[in-house]
CSV table of N, CA and C in Angstrom, one decimal:
chain,number,residue,atom,x,y,z
S,872,UNK,N,6.2,-8.3,-15.1
S,872,UNK,CA,6.3,-7.9,-13.7
S,872,UNK,C,5.0,-7.2,-13.3
S,873,UNK,N,4.3,-6.6,-14.2
S,873,UNK,CA,3.1,-5.8,-13.9
S,873,UNK,C,2.0,-6.7,-13.4
S,874,UNK,N,2.1,-8.0,-13.7
S,874,UNK,CA,1.1,-8.9,-13.2
S,874,UNK,C,1.0,-9.0,-11.7
S,875,UNK,N,2.0,-8.7,-10.9
S,875,UNK,CA,1.9,-8.7,-9.5
S,875,UNK,C,1.0,-7.6,-9.0
S,876,UNK,N,0.9,-6.5,-9.7
S,876,UNK,CA,0.0,-5.4,-9.4
S,876,UNK,C,-1.5,-5.9,-9.6
S,877,UNK,N,-1.7,-6.4,-10.8
S,877,UNK,CA,-3.0,-6.9,-11.2
S,877,UNK,C,-3.5,-8.0,-10.3
S,878,UNK,N,-2.6,-9.0,-10.0
S,878,UNK,CA,-2.9,-10.1,-9.2
S,878,UNK,C,-3.3,-9.6,-7.8
S,879,UNK,N,-2.5,-8.7,-7.3
S,879,UNK,CA,-2.8,-8.2,-5.9
S,879,UNK,C,-4.2,-7.5,-5.9
S,880,UNK,N,-4.4,-6.6,-6.9
S,880,UNK,CA,-5.7,-5.9,-6.9
S,880,UNK,C,-6.9,-6.8,-7.1
S,881,UNK,N,-6.8,-7.8,-8.0
S,881,UNK,CA,-7.9,-8.7,-8.2
S,881,UNK,C,-8.2,-9.5,-7.0
S,882,UNK,N,-7.2,-10.0,-6.3
S,882,UNK,CA,-7.4,-10.8,-5.1
S,882,UNK,C,-8.0,-9.9,-4.0
S,883,UNK,N,-7.5,-8.7,-3.8
S,883,UNK,CA,-7.9,-7.8,-2.8
S,883,UNK,C,-9.4,-7.4,-3.0
S,884,UNK,N,-9.7,-7.1,-4.3
S,884,UNK,CA,-11.1,-6.7,-4.6
S,884,UNK,C,-12.1,-7.9,-4.3
S,885,UNK,N,-11.7,-9.0,-4.8
S,885,UNK,CA,-12.6,-10.2,-4.6
S,885,UNK,C,-12.8,-10.5,-3.1
S,886,UNK,N,-11.7,-10.5,-2.3
S,886,UNK,CA,-11.9,-10.8,-0.9
S,886,UNK,C,-12.6,-9.7,-0.1
S,887,UNK,N,-12.3,-8.5,-0.5
S,887,UNK,CA,-13.0,-7.4,0.2
S,887,UNK,C,-14.5,-7.5,-0.1
S,888,UNK,N,-14.9,-7.8,-1.3
S,888,UNK,CA,-16.3,-7.9,-1.6
S,888,UNK,C,-17.0,-9.0,-0.8
S,889,UNK,N,-16.2,-10.1,-0.6
S,889,UNK,CA,-16.8,-11.3,0.2
S,889,UNK,C,-16.9,-10.9,1.6
S,890,UNK,N,-15.9,-10.2,2.2
S,890,UNK,CA,-15.9,-9.8,3.6
S,890,UNK,C,-17.0,-8.8,3.8
S,891,UNK,N,-17.2,-7.8,2.9
S,891,UNK,CA,-18.3,-6.9,3.1
S,891,UNK,C,-19.7,-7.5,2.9
S,892,UNK,N,-19.8,-8.4,2.0
S,892,UNK,CA,-21.1,-9.1,1.8
S,892,UNK,C,-21.5,-9.9,3.0
S,893,UNK,N,-20.6,-10.3,3.8
S,893,UNK,CA,-20.9,-11.0,5.0
S,893,UNK,C,-21.7,-10.2,6.0
S,894,UNK,N,-21.7,-8.9,5.8
S,894,UNK,CA,-22.5,-8.0,6.6
S,894,UNK,C,-22.1,-7.9,8.1
S,895,UNK,N,-20.9,-8.0,8.4
S,895,UNK,CA,-20.4,-7.9,9.8
S,895,UNK,C,-20.2,-6.4,10.1
S,896,UNK,N,-20.9,-6.0,11.1
S,896,UNK,CA,-20.9,-4.5,11.5
S,896,UNK,C,-19.5,-4.1,11.8
S,897,UNK,N,-18.8,-4.9,12.6
S,897,UNK,CA,-17.4,-4.5,13.0
S,897,UNK,C,-16.5,-4.4,11.8
S,898,UNK,N,-16.5,-5.4,11.0
S,898,UNK,CA,-15.6,-5.3,9.8
S,898,UNK,C,-16.0,-4.1,8.9
S,899,UNK,N,-17.3,-3.9,8.7
S,899,UNK,CA,-17.7,-2.7,7.9
S,899,UNK,C,-17.2,-1.4,8.5
S,900,UNK,N,-17.3,-1.3,9.8
S,900,UNK,CA,-16.8,-0.1,10.5
S,900,UNK,C,-15.3,0.1,10.4
S,901,UNK,N,-14.6,-1.0,10.5
S,901,UNK,CA,-13.1,-0.9,10.4
S,901,UNK,C,-12.8,-0.4,9.0
S,902,UNK,N,-13.4,-1.0,8.0
S,902,UNK,CA,-13.1,-0.6,6.6
S,902,UNK,C,-13.5,0.9,6.4
S,903,UNK,N,-14.6,1.3,7.0
S,903,UNK,CA,-15.0,2.7,6.9
S,903,UNK,C,-14.0,3.6,7.6
S,904,UNK,N,-13.6,3.2,8.7
S,904,UNK,CA,-12.6,4.0,9.5
S,904,UNK,C,-11.3,4.1,8.7
S,905,UNK,N,-10.9,3.1,8.1
S,905,UNK,CA,-9.6,3.1,7.3
S,905,UNK,C,-9.8,4.0,6.1
S,906,UNK,N,-10.9,4.0,5.4
S,906,UNK,CA,-11.1,4.9,4.3
S,906,UNK,C,-11.1,6.3,4.8
S,907,UNK,N,-11.8,6.6,5.9
S,907,UNK,CA,-11.9,8.0,6.3
S,907,UNK,C,-10.5,8.5,6.9
S,908,UNK,N,-9.8,7.6,7.5
S,908,UNK,CA,-8.5,8.1,8.1
S,908,UNK,C,-7.5,8.6,7.0
S,909,UNK,N,-7.6,8.1,5.8
S,909,UNK,CA,-6.7,8.5,4.7
S,909,UNK,C,-7.3,9.6,3.8
S,910,UNK,N,-8.4,10.1,4.2
S,910,UNK,CA,-9.0,11.2,3.4
S,910,UNK,C,-8.3,12.5,3.7
S,911,UNK,N,-8.4,13.5,2.8
S,911,UNK,CA,-7.8,14.8,3.0
S,911,UNK,C,-8.3,15.4,4.3
S,912,UNK,N,-7.3,16.0,5.0
S,912,UNK,CA,-7.6,16.7,6.3
S,912,UNK,C,-6.6,17.7,6.5
S,913,UNK,N,-6.1,17.8,7.8
S,913,UNK,CA,-5.0,18.7,8.1
S,913,UNK,C,-3.8,18.2,7.3
S,914,UNK,N,-3.6,16.9,7.1
S,914,UNK,CA,-2.6,16.4,6.3
S,914,UNK,C,-3.2,16.0,4.9
S,915,UNK,N,-2.4,16.2,3.9
S,915,UNK,CA,-2.9,15.8,2.5
S,915,UNK,C,-2.8,14.3,2.4
S,916,UNK,N,-3.5,13.8,1.4
S,916,UNK,CA,-3.6,12.4,1.2
S,916,UNK,C,-2.2,11.8,0.9
S,917,UNK,N,-1.4,12.5,0.1
S,917,UNK,CA,0.0,12.0,-0.2
S,917,UNK,C,0.8,11.8,1.1
S,918,UNK,N,0.7,12.7,2.0
S,918,UNK,CA,1.5,12.5,3.3
S,918,UNK,C,0.9,11.4,4.1
S,919,UNK,N,-0.4,11.3,4.2
S,919,UNK,CA,-1.0,10.2,4.9
S,919,UNK,C,-0.6,8.8,4.3
S,920,UNK,N,-0.6,8.7,3.0
S,920,UNK,CA,-0.2,7.5,2.4
S,920,UNK,C,1.2,7.1,2.7
S,921,UNK,N,2.1,8.1,2.7
S,921,UNK,CA,3.5,7.8,3.0
S,921,UNK,C,3.6,7.4,4.5
S,922,UNK,N,2.8,8.0,5.4
S,922,UNK,CA,2.8,7.6,6.8
S,922,UNK,C,2.3,6.1,6.9
S,923,UNK,N,1.3,5.8,6.2
S,923,UNK,CA,0.7,4.5,6.1
S,923,UNK,C,1.8,3.5,5.6
S,924,UNK,N,2.5,3.9,4.6
S,924,UNK,CA,3.6,3.1,4.0
S,924,UNK,C,4.6,2.8,5.0
S,925,UNK,N,5.1,3.8,5.8
S,925,UNK,CA,6.1,3.6,6.8
S,925,UNK,C,5.6,2.7,7.9
S,926,UNK,N,4.4,2.9,8.4
S,926,UNK,CA,3.9,2.1,9.5
S,926,UNK,C,3.7,0.7,9.0
S,927,UNK,N,3.2,0.5,7.8
S,927,UNK,CA,3.0,-0.9,7.3
S,927,UNK,C,4.3,-1.6,7.1
S,928,UNK,N,5.3,-0.9,6.7
S,928,UNK,CA,6.6,-1.6,6.6
S,928,UNK,C,7.2,-2.0,7.9
S,929,UNK,N,7.1,-1.1,8.9
S,929,UNK,CA,7.6,-1.4,10.2
S,929,UNK,C,6.8,-2.6,10.8
S,930,UNK,N,5.5,-2.6,10.5
S,930,UNK,CA,4.7,-3.7,11.0
S,930,UNK,C,4.8,-5.0,10.2
S,931,UNK,N,5.5,-4.9,9.1
S,931,UNK,CA,5.8,-6.0,8.2
S,931,UNK,C,4.6,-6.6,7.6
S,932,UNK,N,3.7,-5.8,7.1
S,932,UNK,CA,2.5,-6.2,6.4
S,932,UNK,C,2.6,-6.0,4.9
S,933,UNK,N,3.0,-7.0,4.2
S,933,UNK,CA,3.2,-6.9,2.7
S,933,UNK,C,2.0,-6.4,2.0
S,934,UNK,N,0.8,-6.9,2.3
S,934,UNK,CA,-0.4,-6.4,1.6
S,934,UNK,C,-0.6,-4.9,1.9
S,935,UNK,N,-0.4,-4.5,3.1
S,935,UNK,CA,-0.6,-3.1,3.4
S,935,UNK,C,0.5,-2.2,2.7
S,936,UNK,N,1.7,-2.7,2.6
S,936,UNK,CA,2.7,-2.0,1.9
S,936,UNK,C,2.3,-1.8,0.5
S,937,UNK,N,1.9,-2.9,-0.2
S,937,UNK,CA,1.5,-2.8,-1.6
S,937,UNK,C,0.3,-1.8,-1.8
S,938,UNK,N,-0.6,-1.9,-0.9
S,938,UNK,CA,-1.8,-1.0,-1.0
S,938,UNK,C,-1.3,0.5,-0.9
S,939,UNK,N,-0.4,0.8,0.1
S,939,UNK,CA,0.0,2.2,0.2
S,939,UNK,C,1.0,2.6,-0.9
S,940,UNK,N,1.8,1.6,-1.4
S,940,UNK,CA,2.6,1.9,-2.5
S,940,UNK,C,1.8,2.4,-3.7
S,941,UNK,N,0.7,1.6,-4.0
S,941,UNK,CA,-0.1,1.9,-5.2
S,941,UNK,C,-0.8,3.2,-5.0
S,942,UNK,N,-1.4,3.4,-3.8
S,942,UNK,CA,-2.1,4.7,-3.6
S,942,UNK,C,-1.2,5.9,-3.6
S,943,UNK,N,0.0,5.7,-3.0
S,943,UNK,CA,1.1,6.8,-3.1
S,943,UNK,C,1.4,7.1,-4.5
S,944,UNK,N,1.6,6.0,-5.3
S,944,UNK,CA,2.0,6.2,-6.7
S,944,UNK,C,0.9,7.0,-7.4
S,945,UNK,N,-0.4,6.7,-7.2
S,945,UNK,CA,-1.5,7.4,-7.8
S,945,UNK,C,-1.6,8.8,-7.3
S,946,UNK,N,-1.1,9.1,-6.1
S,946,UNK,CA,-1.1,10.4,-5.6
S,946,UNK,C,0.0,11.3,-6.0
S,947,UNK,N,0.9,10.7,-6.9
S,947,UNK,CA,2.0,11.4,-7.4
S,947,UNK,C,3.3,11.4,-6.7
S,948,UNK,N,3.4,10.4,-5.7
S,948,UNK,CA,4.7,10.3,-5.0
S,948,UNK,C,5.7,9.8,-6.0
S,949,UNK,N,6.9,10.4,-5.9
S,949,UNK,CA,8.0,10.0,-6.8
S,949,UNK,C,8.7,8.8,-6.2
S,950,UNK,N,9.5,8.2,-7.0
S,950,UNK,CA,10.3,7.1,-6.5
S,950,UNK,C,11.3,7.5,-5.4
S,951,UNK,N,11.8,8.7,-5.6
S,951,UNK,CA,12.7,9.3,-4.6
S,951,UNK,C,12.0,9.5,-3.3
S,952,UNK,N,10.8,10.0,-3.3
S,952,UNK,CA,10.0,10.2,-2.1
S,952,UNK,C,9.7,8.9,-1.4
S,953,UNK,N,9.3,7.9,-2.2
S,953,UNK,CA,9.0,6.6,-1.7
S,953,UNK,C,10.2,6.0,-1.0
S,954,UNK,N,11.3,6.1,-1.7
S,954,UNK,CA,12.6,5.5,-1.1
S,954,UNK,C,13.0,6.2,0.1
S,955,UNK,N,12.8,7.5,0.2
S,955,UNK,CA,13.1,8.2,1.4
S,955,UNK,C,12.2,7.8,2.6
S,956,UNK,N,10.9,7.6,2.3
S,956,UNK,CA,10.0,7.1,3.3
S,956,UNK,C,10.4,5.7,3.7
S,957,UNK,N,10.8,4.8,2.7
S,957,UNK,CA,11.2,3.5,3.0
S,957,UNK,C,12.5,3.4,3.8
S,958,UNK,N,13.3,4.4,3.6
S,958,UNK,CA,14.6,4.5,4.4
S,958,UNK,C,14.2,4.8,5.9
S,959,UNK,N,13.3,5.6,6.1
S,959,UNK,CA,12.8,5.9,7.5
S,959,UNK,C,12.2,4.6,8.1
S,960,UNK,N,11.4,3.9,7.3
S,960,UNK,CA,10.8,2.6,7.8
S,960,UNK,C,11.9,1.6,8.1
S,961,UNK,N,12.9,1.5,7.3
S,961,UNK,CA,14.0,0.6,7.5
S,961,UNK,C,14.8,1.0,8.8
S,962,UNK,N,15.1,2.3,8.9
S,962,UNK,CA,15.7,2.8,10.1
S,962,UNK,C,15.0,2.4,11.4
S,963,UNK,N,13.7,2.7,11.4
S,963,UNK,CA,12.8,2.5,12.5
S,963,UNK,C,12.6,1.0,12.8
S,964,UNK,N,12.4,0.3,11.7
S,964,UNK,CA,12.0,-1.2,11.8
S,964,UNK,C,13.3,-2.1,12.0
S,965,UNK,N,14.4,-1.6,11.5
S,965,UNK,CA,15.6,-2.4,11.6
S,965,UNK,C,15.8,-3.3,10.4
S,966,UNK,N,16.8,-4.1,10.4
S,966,UNK,CA,17.1,-4.9,9.3
S,966,UNK,C,16.1,-6.0,9.0
S,967,UNK,N,15.2,-6.3,9.9
S,967,UNK,CA,14.2,-7.3,9.7
S,967,UNK,C,13.2,-6.8,8.6
S,968,UNK,N,13.1,-5.5,8.3
S,968,UNK,CA,12.2,-5.1,7.3
S,968,UNK,C,12.9,-5.0,5.9
S,969,UNK,N,14.1,-5.4,5.8
S,969,UNK,CA,14.8,-5.4,4.5
S,969,UNK,C,14.1,-6.2,3.5
S,970,UNK,N,13.6,-7.5,3.8
S,970,UNK,CA,12.9,-8.2,2.8
S,970,UNK,C,11.6,-7.5,2.3
S,971,UNK,N,11.0,-6.8,3.2
S,971,UNK,CA,9.8,-6.0,2.8
S,971,UNK,C,10.2,-4.8,1.9
S,972,UNK,N,11.3,-4.3,2.2
S,972,UNK,CA,11.9,-3.2,1.3
S,972,UNK,C,12.1,-3.7,-0.1
S,973,UNK,N,12.7,-4.9,-0.2
S,973,UNK,CA,12.9,-5.5,-1.5
S,973,UNK,C,11.6,-5.7,-2.3
S,974,UNK,N,10.6,-6.3,-1.6
S,974,UNK,CA,9.3,-6.6,-2.2
S,974,UNK,C,8.6,-5.3,-2.6
S,975,UNK,N,8.8,-4.3,-1.7
S,975,UNK,CA,8.2,-2.9,-2.0
S,975,UNK,C,8.8,-2.3,-3.3
S,976,UNK,N,10.1,-2.4,-3.4
S,976,UNK,CA,10.8,-1.9,-4.6
S,976,UNK,C,10.4,-2.6,-5.8
S,977,UNK,N,10.3,-3.9,-5.7
S,977,UNK,CA,9.8,-4.7,-6.9
S,977,UNK,C,8.4,-4.3,-7.3
S,978,UNK,N,7.5,-4.1,-6.3
S,978,UNK,CA,6.1,-3.7,-6.6
S,978,UNK,C,6.1,-2.3,-7.2
S,979,UNK,N,6.9,-1.4,-6.7
S,979,UNK,CA,7.0,0.0,-7.2
S,979,UNK,C,7.4,-0.1,-8.7
S,980,UNK,N,8.4,-0.9,-9.0
S,980,UNK,CA,8.8,-1.1,-10.4
S,980,UNK,C,7.7,-1.6,-11.3
S,981,UNK,N,6.9,-2.5,-10.7
S,981,UNK,CA,5.7,-3.0,-11.5
S,981,UNK,C,4.7,-1.9,-11.7
S,982,UNK,N,4.5,-1.1,-10.7
S,982,UNK,CA,3.6,0.1,-10.9
S,982,UNK,C,4.1,1.0,-12.0
S,983,UNK,N,5.4,1.3,-12.0
S,983,UNK,CA,6.0,2.1,-13.0
S,983,UNK,C,5.8,1.4,-14.4
S,984,UNK,N,6.0,0.1,-14.5
S,984,UNK,CA,5.8,-0.6,-15.7
S,984,UNK,C,4.4,-0.6,-16.2
S,985,UNK,N,3.5,-0.7,-15.3
S,985,UNK,CA,2.0,-0.7,-15.6
S,985,UNK,C,1.7,0.7,-16.1
S,986,UNK,N,2.2,1.7,-15.5
S,986,UNK,CA,1.9,3.1,-15.9
S,986,UNK,C,2.4,3.4,-17.3
S,987,UNK,N,3.5,2.7,-17.7
S,987,UNK,CA,4.1,3.0,-19.0
S,987,UNK,C,3.3,2.3,-20.1
S,988,UNK,N,2.5,1.3,-19.8
S,988,UNK,CA,1.7,0.5,-20.8
S,988,UNK,C,0.3,1.1,-20.9
S,989,UNK,N,-0.1,2.0,-20.0
S,989,UNK,CA,-1.5,2.5,-20.1
S,989,UNK,C,-1.5,3.8,-20.7
């Protein structure tokens, strides 16, 4: 199951490198804005990642959900905290986000499995 984490990260890294190598000023600025938005500020990184996770779930962006799950995991978010945030996302987004909730749970389990082997 841990391959879904590795596959996601490999693809994301490869395609981000290609996009940034294209040297499009707008794309580079969007990437920079995204990076800076999730930096420590009045809110800590952990809180910002959980906010990103909820927003991404409601917007039904699986890649974004995976990214925020992994970053949240690295920031020390517990499974219980993640599930509470996903509960809010499901409440706000409605039942249409349940498939994304399932995939998020599967990805979280893969993160946990990967962490056990390292």
